[in-house]
Coordinates of C-alpha atoms and ligand atoms in Angstrom, one line a residue:
M894 CA -17.9 -101.5 -13.7
L895 CA -17.8 -98.2 -15.7
T896 CA -20.7 -95.9 -15.0
T897 CA -22.0 -92.8 -16.2
L898 CA -24.0 -90.4 -14.3
I899 CA -25.9 -87.3 -15.6
Y900 CA -27.4 -85.0 -13.2
R901 CA -28.7 -81.4 -13.4
S902 CA -28.8 -78.7 -10.6
Q903 CA -29.1 -75.0 -10.3
L904 CA -26.8 -72.4 -9.0
N905 CA -27.6 -71.3 -5.6
S906 CA -28.7 -67.8 -5.7
S907 CA -27.1 -66.6 -2.8
C908 CA -24.0 -68.0 -3.9
K909 CA -22.9 -66.1 -7.1
S910 CA -19.6 -65.1 -6.4
F911 CA -17.8 -68.1 -6.8
S912 CA -15.4 -69.0 -9.5
L913 CA -16.2 -71.7 -12.0
I914 CA -13.0 -72.0 -13.5
S915 CA -11.5 -72.7 -10.0
L916 CA -14.0 -75.0 -8.9
V917 CA -13.2 -77.0 -12.0
E918 CA -9.8 -76.8 -12.0
K919 CA -10.1 -78.3 -8.5
A920 CA -12.3 -81.2 -9.7
R921 CA -9.8 -82.1 -12.4
H922 CA -7.4 -82.8 -9.7
S923 CA -9.4 -84.9 -7.5
N924 CA -11.0 -86.5 -10.3
A925 CA -7.5 -87.5 -11.9
A926 CA -6.7 -89.6 -8.5
L927 CA -10.6 -91.1 -8.5
D928 CA -10.1 -92.0 -12.2
V929 CA -12.9 -90.1 -12.9
T930 CA -13.6 -88.0 -16.3
G931 CA -16.5 -86.0 -17.7
I932 CA -17.7 -82.6 -18.5
L933 CA -19.7 -79.8 -16.7
L934 CA -22.2 -77.2 -18.9
F935 CA -23.4 -74.2 -17.0
N936 CA -26.1 -71.7 -19.1
G937 CA -25.5 -69.0 -16.1
V938 CA -28.5 -70.6 -14.1
D939 CA -28.5 -74.6 -14.6
F940 CA -25.7 -76.9 -14.5
L941 CA -25.3 -80.3 -16.4
Q942 CA -22.9 -82.9 -15.3
I943 CA -21.6 -85.9 -17.2
L944 CA -19.6 -88.1 -14.6
E945 CA -17.8 -91.4 -15.6
G946 CA -16.0 -93.7 -13.6
S947 CA -16.2 -96.8 -11.4
E948 CA -19.5 -97.4 -9.8
E949 CA -18.3 -97.2 -6.0
V950 CA -16.5 -94.2 -6.9
I951 CA -19.4 -92.2 -8.9
E952 CA -21.9 -93.3 -5.9
T953 CA -19.7 -91.5 -3.2
L954 CA -18.9 -88.7 -5.3
F955 CA -22.4 -88.0 -6.3
V956 CA -23.2 -88.1 -2.5
K957 CA -20.8 -85.5 -2.1
I958 CA -21.8 -83.4 -5.0
S959 CA -25.8 -83.4 -3.8
Q960 CA -24.7 -81.9 -0.5
D961 CA -22.8 -79.3 -2.2
K962 CA -24.2 -76.1 -0.9
R963 CA -23.1 -74.2 -4.0
H964 CA -26.1 -75.6 -6.1
D965 CA -29.5 -77.2 -5.2
S966 CA -32.3 -78.8 -6.9
V967 CA -29.7 -81.5 -7.9
V968 CA -32.0 -84.0 -10.2
E969 CA -30.3 -87.5 -11.7
L970 CA -31.0 -87.7 -14.8
M971 CA -29.4 -91.0 -15.9
R972 CA -27.3 -93.6 -14.4
D973 CA -25.9 -96.3 -17.1
Y974 CA -23.2 -98.6 -17.5
G975 CA -20.9 -99.1 -20.7
P976 CA -18.1 -100.4 -22.3
R977 CA -15.9 -97.2 -23.0
R978 CA -16.0 -93.7 -21.7
R979 CA -17.2 -90.7 -23.9
F980 CA -14.7 -88.1 -22.5
E981 CA -11.6 -90.7 -21.9
N982 CA -9.2 -88.0 -21.7
V983 CA -10.9 -85.2 -20.1
G984 CA -10.4 -84.7 -16.2
M985 CA -13.3 -82.6 -16.3
L986 CA -14.0 -79.7 -18.7
L987 CA -16.2 -76.8 -18.5
F988 CA -18.5 -75.7 -20.9
D989 CA -20.0 -71.8 -20.6
L990 CA -23.2 -71.4 -22.6
R991 CA -22.9 -67.5 -21.4
I992 CA -19.6 -67.5 -23.2
D993 CA -19.8 -69.6 -26.4
T994 CA -22.7 -70.2 -28.7
P995 CA -24.7 -73.4 -28.9
K996 CA -23.1 -74.6 -32.0
S997 CA -19.7 -73.9 -30.6
V998 CA -20.4 -76.1 -27.4
R999 CA -21.9 -78.7 -29.3
D1000 CA -18.8 -79.1 -31.6
S1001 CA -16.2 -79.0 -29.1
V1002 CA -18.2 -81.5 -26.7
L1003 CA -17.8 -83.6 -29.9
R1004 CA -14.1 -82.8 -30.3
Y1005 CA -13.2 -83.7 -26.7
S1006 CA -15.3 -87.1 -26.9
K1007 CA -14.6 -90.1 -28.4
L1008 CA -18.1 -89.7 -30.5
D1009 CA -18.1 -89.1 -34.1
N1010 CA -21.2 -87.2 -35.7
Y1011 CA -22.9 -90.4 -36.7
L1012 CA -22.6 -92.2 -32.9
A1013 CA -23.7 -89.2 -31.0
A1014 CA -27.0 -88.9 -32.9
E1015 CA -27.9 -92.2 -31.5
D1016 CA -26.2 -91.9 -27.9
R1017 CA -28.4 -91.0 -25.1
V1018 CA -25.5 -89.3 -23.1
F1019 CA -24.9 -86.8 -26.2
K1020 CA -28.9 -86.3 -26.5
F1021 CA -29.0 -85.0 -23.1
I1022 CA -26.2 -82.6 -23.8
Q1023 CA -27.6 -81.0 -26.6
R1024 CA -31.0 -80.8 -25.1
F1025 CA -29.2 -78.9 -22.3
I1026 CA -27.6 -76.8 -24.5
H1027 CA -30.7 -76.1 -26.6
Q1028 CA -32.9 -75.6 -23.5
Q1029 CA -34.4 -72.1 -21.8
K1030 CA -32.5 -71.0 -19.0
K1031 CA -34.8 -71.9 -16.6
A1032 CA -35.5 -75.6 -15.9
P1033 CA -39.5 -76.2 -16.6
G1034 CA -41.6 -76.9 -13.3
V1035 CA -39.1 -75.5 -10.8
S1036 CA -40.3 -71.8 -10.8
S1037 CA -42.7 -72.4 -7.8
F1038 CA -40.9 -75.1 -6.0
R1039 CA -39.8 -73.6 -2.9
P1040 CA -39.6 -76.3 -0.1
D1041 CA -37.6 -73.9 2.2
K1042 CA -40.8 -71.3 1.9
W1043 CA -43.3 -73.8 3.7
R1044 CA -44.3 -74.8 7.4
L1045 CA -46.8 -77.3 8.5
A1046 CA -49.5 -75.9 11.0
P1047 CA -51.5 -78.8 12.6
E1048 CA -55.1 -78.7 13.0
H1049 CA -58.2 -80.6 14.2
A1050 CA -60.4 -82.2 11.5
P1051 CA -63.6 -80.5 11.2
F1052 CA -65.9 -83.8 12.6
G1053 CA -67.7 -83.1 15.4
K1054 CA -67.6 -86.8 17.0
T1055 CA -64.8 -88.7 18.3
I1056 CA -64.6 -92.3 19.2
N1057 CA -62.0 -93.7 21.7
G1058 CA -60.4 -97.1 21.0
L1059 CA -62.3 -100.1 19.3
I1060 CA -66.1 -100.4 18.4
D1061 CA -67.4 -103.5 19.8
N1062 CA -69.2 -106.4 18.4
Q1063 CA -67.1 -106.0 14.7
V1064 CA -65.0 -108.3 13.3
C1065 CA -62.4 -105.8 12.4
Q1066 CA -62.0 -101.9 12.6
F1067 CA -61.3 -99.0 10.0
A1068 CA -58.7 -96.4 10.4
L1069 CA -59.5 -93.0 8.2
Q1070 CA -56.8 -90.9 6.3
P1071 CA -57.8 -87.9 4.7
I1072 CA -57.1 -87.1 1.3
V1073 CA -56.1 -83.2 0.9
E1074 CA -55.9 -80.4 -1.1
P1075 CA -53.4 -78.2 0.5
T1076 CA -53.7 -75.0 -1.6
E1077 CA -57.5 -74.9 -1.2
G1078 CA -57.2 -75.9 2.7
K1079 CA -59.7 -78.5 1.8
I1080 CA -60.3 -82.1 2.9
S1081 CA -61.2 -83.6 -0.6
S1082 CA -62.0 -87.3 0.6
L1083 CA -61.5 -90.0 3.5
E1084 CA -59.9 -93.1 3.0
A1085 CA -61.1 -96.2 5.0
L1086 CA -58.4 -98.7 5.9
I1087 CA -59.4 -101.9 7.5
R1088 CA -57.4 -102.9 10.5
G1089 CA -57.9 -106.1 12.7
N1090 CA -59.6 -105.8 16.3
D1091 CA -55.9 -105.9 17.6
G1092 CA -55.2 -102.8 15.3
G1093 CA -53.0 -105.0 12.9
S1094 CA -52.8 -104.1 9.4
P1095 CA -55.0 -104.8 6.4
E1096 CA -52.7 -107.8 5.1
R1097 CA -52.4 -109.3 8.8
F1098 CA -56.3 -109.3 9.1
F1099 CA -56.9 -110.8 5.9
N1100 CA -54.4 -113.7 6.3
A1101 CA -55.8 -114.4 9.6
I1102 CA -59.2 -115.3 8.3
D1103 CA -60.5 -118.5 6.4
Q1104 CA -59.0 -118.1 2.8
D1105 CA -62.6 -119.2 1.3
K1106 CA -64.1 -116.2 3.2
V1107 CA -61.8 -113.1 2.2
Y1108 CA -64.1 -111.7 -0.8
E1109 CA -67.2 -112.0 1.4
V1110 CA -65.5 -110.8 4.5
D1111 CA -64.1 -107.9 2.4
L1112 CA -67.3 -106.8 0.8
L1113 CA -69.2 -107.3 4.1
T1114 CA -66.7 -105.5 6.3
K1115 CA -67.5 -102.1 4.6
S1116 CA -70.6 -101.8 6.2
Y1117 CA -68.5 -100.5 9.0
A1118 CA -66.6 -98.3 7.1
F1119 CA -69.9 -96.4 6.4
A1120 CA -71.2 -96.6 9.9
L1121 CA -67.9 -95.2 11.0
A1122 CA -68.6 -92.3 8.5
E1123 CA -71.9 -91.8 9.9
K1124 CA -70.9 -91.9 13.5
I1125 CA -68.1 -89.0 12.8
G1126 CA -70.4 -86.9 10.8
I1127 CA -68.5 -86.8 7.4
G1128 CA -71.2 -84.6 6.0
D1129 CA -70.7 -84.4 2.5
H1130 CA -67.5 -85.3 2.5
K1131 CA -66.7 -88.3 0.2
I1132 CA -65.3 -91.6 1.8
A1133 CA -63.1 -94.0 -0.2
I1134 CA -63.2 -97.7 0.5
N1135 CA -60.7 -100.4 -0.9
L1136 CA -62.3 -103.6 -2.3
L1137 CA -60.7 -106.6 -4.5
P1138 CA -62.3 -106.5 -7.6
M1139 CA -63.5 -110.1 -6.8
S1140 CA -65.2 -109.4 -3.9
L1141 CA -67.7 -107.7 -6.1
V1142 CA -67.6 -110.4 -8.9
N1143 CA -68.0 -113.8 -6.5
V1144 CA -70.4 -112.3 -3.7
P1145 CA -74.0 -112.4 -5.1
G1146 CA -75.7 -109.0 -4.8
A1147 CA -72.3 -107.4 -4.1
V1148 CA -73.5 -103.9 -5.5
D1149 CA -77.0 -104.2 -3.8
Y1150 CA -75.4 -104.5 -0.7
L1151 CA -73.2 -102.0 -0.9
M1152 CA -75.8 -99.6 -1.9
D1153 CA -78.2 -100.9 0.9
Q1154 CA -75.6 -100.1 3.2
I1155 CA -74.5 -96.7 1.7
L1156 CA -78.1 -95.3 2.1
F1157 CA -78.6 -97.1 5.3
H1158 CA -76.0 -94.9 6.9
G1159 CA -77.6 -92.0 5.3
L1160 CA -74.7 -91.3 2.8
Q1161 CA -75.2 -90.9 -1.0
P1162 CA -73.8 -93.0 -3.5
E1163 CA -71.8 -90.1 -5.1
Q1164 CA -69.9 -89.6 -1.6
V1165 CA -68.5 -93.1 -2.4
V1166 CA -65.5 -94.1 -4.1
I1167 CA -64.1 -97.6 -4.4
E1168 CA -60.4 -98.2 -4.9
V1169 CA -59.1 -100.8 -6.7
T1170 CA -55.5 -101.6 -7.3
E1171 CA -54.0 -101.7 -10.8
N1172 CA -52.7 -105.4 -10.7
E1173 CA -55.8 -106.6 -9.2
M1174 CA -57.9 -104.7 -12.0
I1175 CA -55.8 -106.1 -14.6
S1176 CA -56.3 -109.8 -13.8
G1177 CA -59.8 -109.6 -13.3
F1178 CA -60.7 -107.2 -16.2
N1179 CA -63.3 -109.1 -18.2
Q1180 CA -65.3 -110.5 -14.9
F1181 CA -64.9 -107.4 -13.1
N1182 CA -66.4 -105.2 -16.5
S1183 CA -69.9 -105.9 -15.4
A1184 CA -69.3 -105.1 -11.9
I1185 CA -67.9 -101.5 -13.1
K1186 CA -70.8 -100.9 -15.2
Q1187 CA -73.3 -101.4 -12.3
L1188 CA -71.1 -99.4 -9.7
R1189 CA -71.1 -96.4 -12.6
A1190 CA -75.0 -96.9 -12.7
A1191 CA -75.7 -96.6 -9.3
G1192 CA -73.6 -93.5 -9.0
I1193 CA -70.7 -94.7 -7.0
G1194 CA -66.9 -93.5 -8.0
L1195 CA -64.3 -95.7 -9.1
A1196 CA -60.4 -95.1 -8.4
I1197 CA -57.4 -97.2 -9.9
D1198 CA -54.9 -97.4 -6.6
D1199 CA -51.4 -97.9 -6.3
F1200 CA -51.0 -96.8 -10.1
G1201 CA -47.4 -97.2 -11.7
S1202 CA -46.5 -100.2 -9.3
G1203 CA -47.7 -102.8 -11.6
Y1204 CA -47.4 -104.3 -14.7
A1205 CA -50.2 -102.1 -16.8
G1206 CA -49.5 -98.7 -16.2
L1207 CA -50.7 -96.4 -18.9
S1208 CA -52.2 -99.1 -21.2
L1209 CA -54.7 -99.9 -18.7
L1210 CA -56.2 -96.2 -19.3
T1211 CA -56.7 -97.4 -22.9
R1212 CA -59.3 -100.2 -21.6
F1213 CA -60.8 -97.9 -18.7
Q1214 CA -61.0 -94.5 -17.2
P1215 CA -61.6 -94.1 -13.7
D1216 CA -63.0 -91.0 -12.2
K1217 CA -59.5 -91.0 -9.9
L1218 CA -56.1 -92.0 -10.2
K1219 CA -53.8 -92.4 -7.3
I1220 CA -50.3 -92.5 -8.5
D1221 CA -48.4 -95.2 -6.4
R1222 CA -46.0 -94.0 -3.6
E1223 CA -42.9 -95.9 -5.2
I1224 CA -43.3 -93.0 -7.9
V1225 CA -43.7 -90.3 -5.9
S1226 CA -41.2 -91.0 -3.0
N1227 CA -38.3 -88.7 -3.5
I1228 CA -39.6 -87.3 -6.9
H1229 CA -37.6 -84.2 -6.4
L1230 CA -34.2 -86.1 -6.6
S1231 CA -35.1 -88.3 -9.7
G1232 CA -35.6 -87.2 -13.6
P1233 CA -37.0 -90.5 -14.5
K1234 CA -39.6 -90.1 -12.1
Q1235 CA -40.5 -86.9 -12.9
A1236 CA -40.5 -87.5 -16.5
I1237 CA -43.0 -90.7 -15.7
V1238 CA -45.3 -88.5 -13.5
K1239 CA -45.4 -85.7 -16.2
S1240 CA -46.6 -88.0 -18.8
I1241 CA -49.3 -89.2 -16.2
I1242 CA -50.6 -85.7 -15.7
S1243 CA -50.7 -85.2 -19.3
C1244 CA -52.6 -88.1 -19.9
C1245 CA -54.9 -87.8 -16.8
T1246 CA -55.3 -84.0 -17.7
D1247 CA -56.7 -85.0 -21.3
L1248 CA -59.1 -87.4 -20.0
E1249 CA -60.2 -85.5 -17.2
I1250 CA -59.4 -88.0 -14.6
A1251 CA -58.4 -86.8 -11.0
L1252 CA -55.3 -87.7 -10.0
V1253 CA -53.9 -88.2 -6.4
A1254 CA -50.6 -88.4 -5.3
E1255 CA -49.9 -91.3 -2.4
G1256 CA -47.7 -91.6 0.5
I1257 CA -46.3 -88.2 0.6
E1258 CA -43.7 -87.9 3.3
K1259 CA -41.7 -84.7 2.7
I1260 CA -42.1 -81.2 1.9
E1261 CA -39.9 -81.3 -1.2
E1262 CA -42.3 -84.1 -2.7
W1263 CA -45.1 -81.9 -2.2
C1264 CA -43.8 -78.9 -3.6
W1265 CA -42.6 -80.7 -6.9
L1266 CA -45.5 -82.3 -7.4
E1267 CA -47.8 -79.4 -6.6
S1268 CA -45.9 -77.3 -9.0
A1269 CA -46.1 -80.0 -11.8
G1270 CA -49.8 -79.4 -11.5
I1271 CA -51.3 -82.2 -8.9
K1272 CA -53.9 -80.9 -6.5
R1273 CA -54.7 -83.7 -4.3
F1274 CA -52.4 -85.6 -1.6
Q1275 CA -52.5 -88.2 0.8
G1276 CA -49.7 -89.1 3.0
F1277 CA -48.2 -89.1 6.5
L1278 CA -46.7 -85.7 5.7
F1279 CA -50.3 -84.1 6.1
A1280 CA -52.3 -86.7 8.1
R1281 CA -51.7 -90.3 9.2
P1282 CA -54.6 -92.8 9.4
K1283 CA -56.1 -92.6 13.0
L1284 CA -58.5 -95.7 14.3
N1285 CA -62.0 -94.9 14.2
G1286 CA -61.4 -91.3 13.6
V1287 CA -59.9 -88.6 11.7
G1288 CA -56.5 -87.0 13.0
E1289 CA -54.7 -83.6 12.8
I1290 CA -54.2 -82.4 9.5
H1291 CA -51.0 -80.6 9.0
W1292 CA -51.7 -77.8 6.5
P1293 CA -48.6 -76.0 4.8
Q1294 CA -48.6 -72.4 5.0
Y1295 CA -46.3 -70.2 3.1
T1296 CA -43.7 -68.3 5.0
N1297 CA -41.0 -65.7 4.0
A1298 CA -38.5 -67.3 6.5
A1299 CA -36.6 -70.3 5.6
Y1300 CA -38.1 -73.1 6.7
L1301 CA -36.3 -75.1 9.5
S1302 CA -36.7 -78.6 9.8
D1303 CA -35.9 -80.0 13.2
Ligands
LIG217 P1 -53.7 -98.2 0.1 O1 -55.1 -98.1 -0.5 O2 -52.6 -97.9 -1.3 O3 -53.8 -97.3 1.5 C1 -52.4 -96.6 1.6 C2 -51.5 -97.3 2.5 O4 -50.6 -96.4 2.3 C3 -52.3 -97.4 4.1 O5 -51.6 -98.5 4.7 C4 -51.6 -96.0 4.6 O6 -51.2 -96.6 6.0 C5 -50.3 -95.9 3.9 N1 -49.6 -94.5 3.9 C6 -50.4 -93.7 4.0 N2 -49.6 -92.7 3.8 C7 -48.2 -92.8 3.9 C8 -47.2 -92.6 3.8 O7 -46.9 -90.9 3.6 N3 -45.9 -93.0 3.9 C9 -46.2 -94.5 4.1 N4 -45.0 -95.6 3.9 N5 -47.4 -95.6 3.9 C10 -48.3 -94.3 3.6 P2 -52.3 -99.8 5.4 O8 -53.5 -99.0 5.8 O9 -51.1 -100.6 5.8 O10 -53.2 -100.5 3.9 C11 -52.0 -101.3 2.7 C12 -53.4 -101.8 2.0 O11 -54.2 -102.5 2.1 C13 -54.2 -100.4 1.2 O12 -53.1 -100.0 0.6 C14 -55.0 -101.2 0.4 O13 -54.8 -101.5 -0.8 C15 -55.3 -102.5 1.4 N6 -56.6 -102.7 2.0 C16 -57.0 -101.5 3.2 N7 -58.1 -101.6 3.5 C17 -58.6 -102.6 2.8 C18 -59.9 -103.4 2.6 O14 -60.7 -103.1 3.1 N8 -59.9 -104.0 1.7 C19 -59.0 -104.7 1.0 N9 -59.5 -105.4 -0.1 N10 -57.9 -104.0 0.8 C20 -57.7 -103.0 1.9
LIG218 MN1 -56.3 -97.3 -1.5
LIG219 MN1 -52.6 -97.1 -2.8

């Protein structure tokens, strides 16, 4: 299937001397053999390349291109399928914005392409080209994106008491995972994640219980989470718990029960955040609305969990603005490589800035993901990179530290 791929990248600063002309000359030969066509634009700092060819060939070629040390920060902007090529007769052509004016580059791209002025105005590929031609030299958001400059240093969490193994006489256990503000070296909150008495996942735990009892068990078990917070001595740190909205709607006196348990374990309602997933929130929104009001009235915080994983997205924010919004792992994983993910996260950031909603990025596993998100303006993070959930306690936290040496991964 005829595939068009567009990516942007940056010239590797330690690689100034190679000749672009001979690179493109070589590419033209190998592309002819592979039946790949396209163009390369360069402005002295950034590249934009359009590649056209069969799906398999483009896929393999892009993997190779991504590993090429002569450029870095390779971000895929578009991958699309179509009936015909735009650059049918062009093996690979270089347009150098250091030499030619934007207008002459635009005109000659059009001349080499199969598009007339009228079609080009509607064409996404051509719009990417236009934007690149007119943009500032430095791509936005990448100035402080230096994943090679950071290393992680493990540190014990500042909680006095540790509990070894399982706690007796409970129907389940909880694991705690910190949400951190790495640049401040601060723990933003601790999330309590339910575990079976065998240490099993939330899914396994809820599947194993009587399905009529799910909401009641979900609500009642939260007292263990508050008890755990008290036992390990969380002080004035915040604790986040997960709840199905129906656990607050279907169980009579649910909010009062939570309030009693919070106070009984020496916590303040302002220290507690309830996380509800985007999908659950939408499906039960009308019934959940009165529970939301009661929680707010009591001073308990609310967070939308797994934002962006479901079918509500930004439209949910027209109906309800939480204190906190957690961006789903699906959107942030490998964000440093994906133009669409970057665009979506930037819009979430802008929206939450205007609405004064605190943002957390979930499921951070790579330094590169953190660096991109941090330089885009996100301050709070949760993920295996910083800390894993620990049964009945808080594990080591890996804080990023700036170094002047290159980061060596093992
Ligand atoms: P969640 O609230 O989004 O919790 C985060 C989940 O992501 C946790 O899985 C955590 O272990 C995992 N996680 C954290 N960092 C990373 C990372 O860097 N990479 C990857 N791959 N995963 C990471 P867990 O503990 O299995 O929980 C799954 C879900 O179960 C939770 O997702 C939450 O929606 C639900 N859940 C947990 N506890 C409760 C509870 O008490 N009640 C209810 N109703 N649901 C709960
Ligand atoms: Mn959660
Ligand atoms: Mn989540």
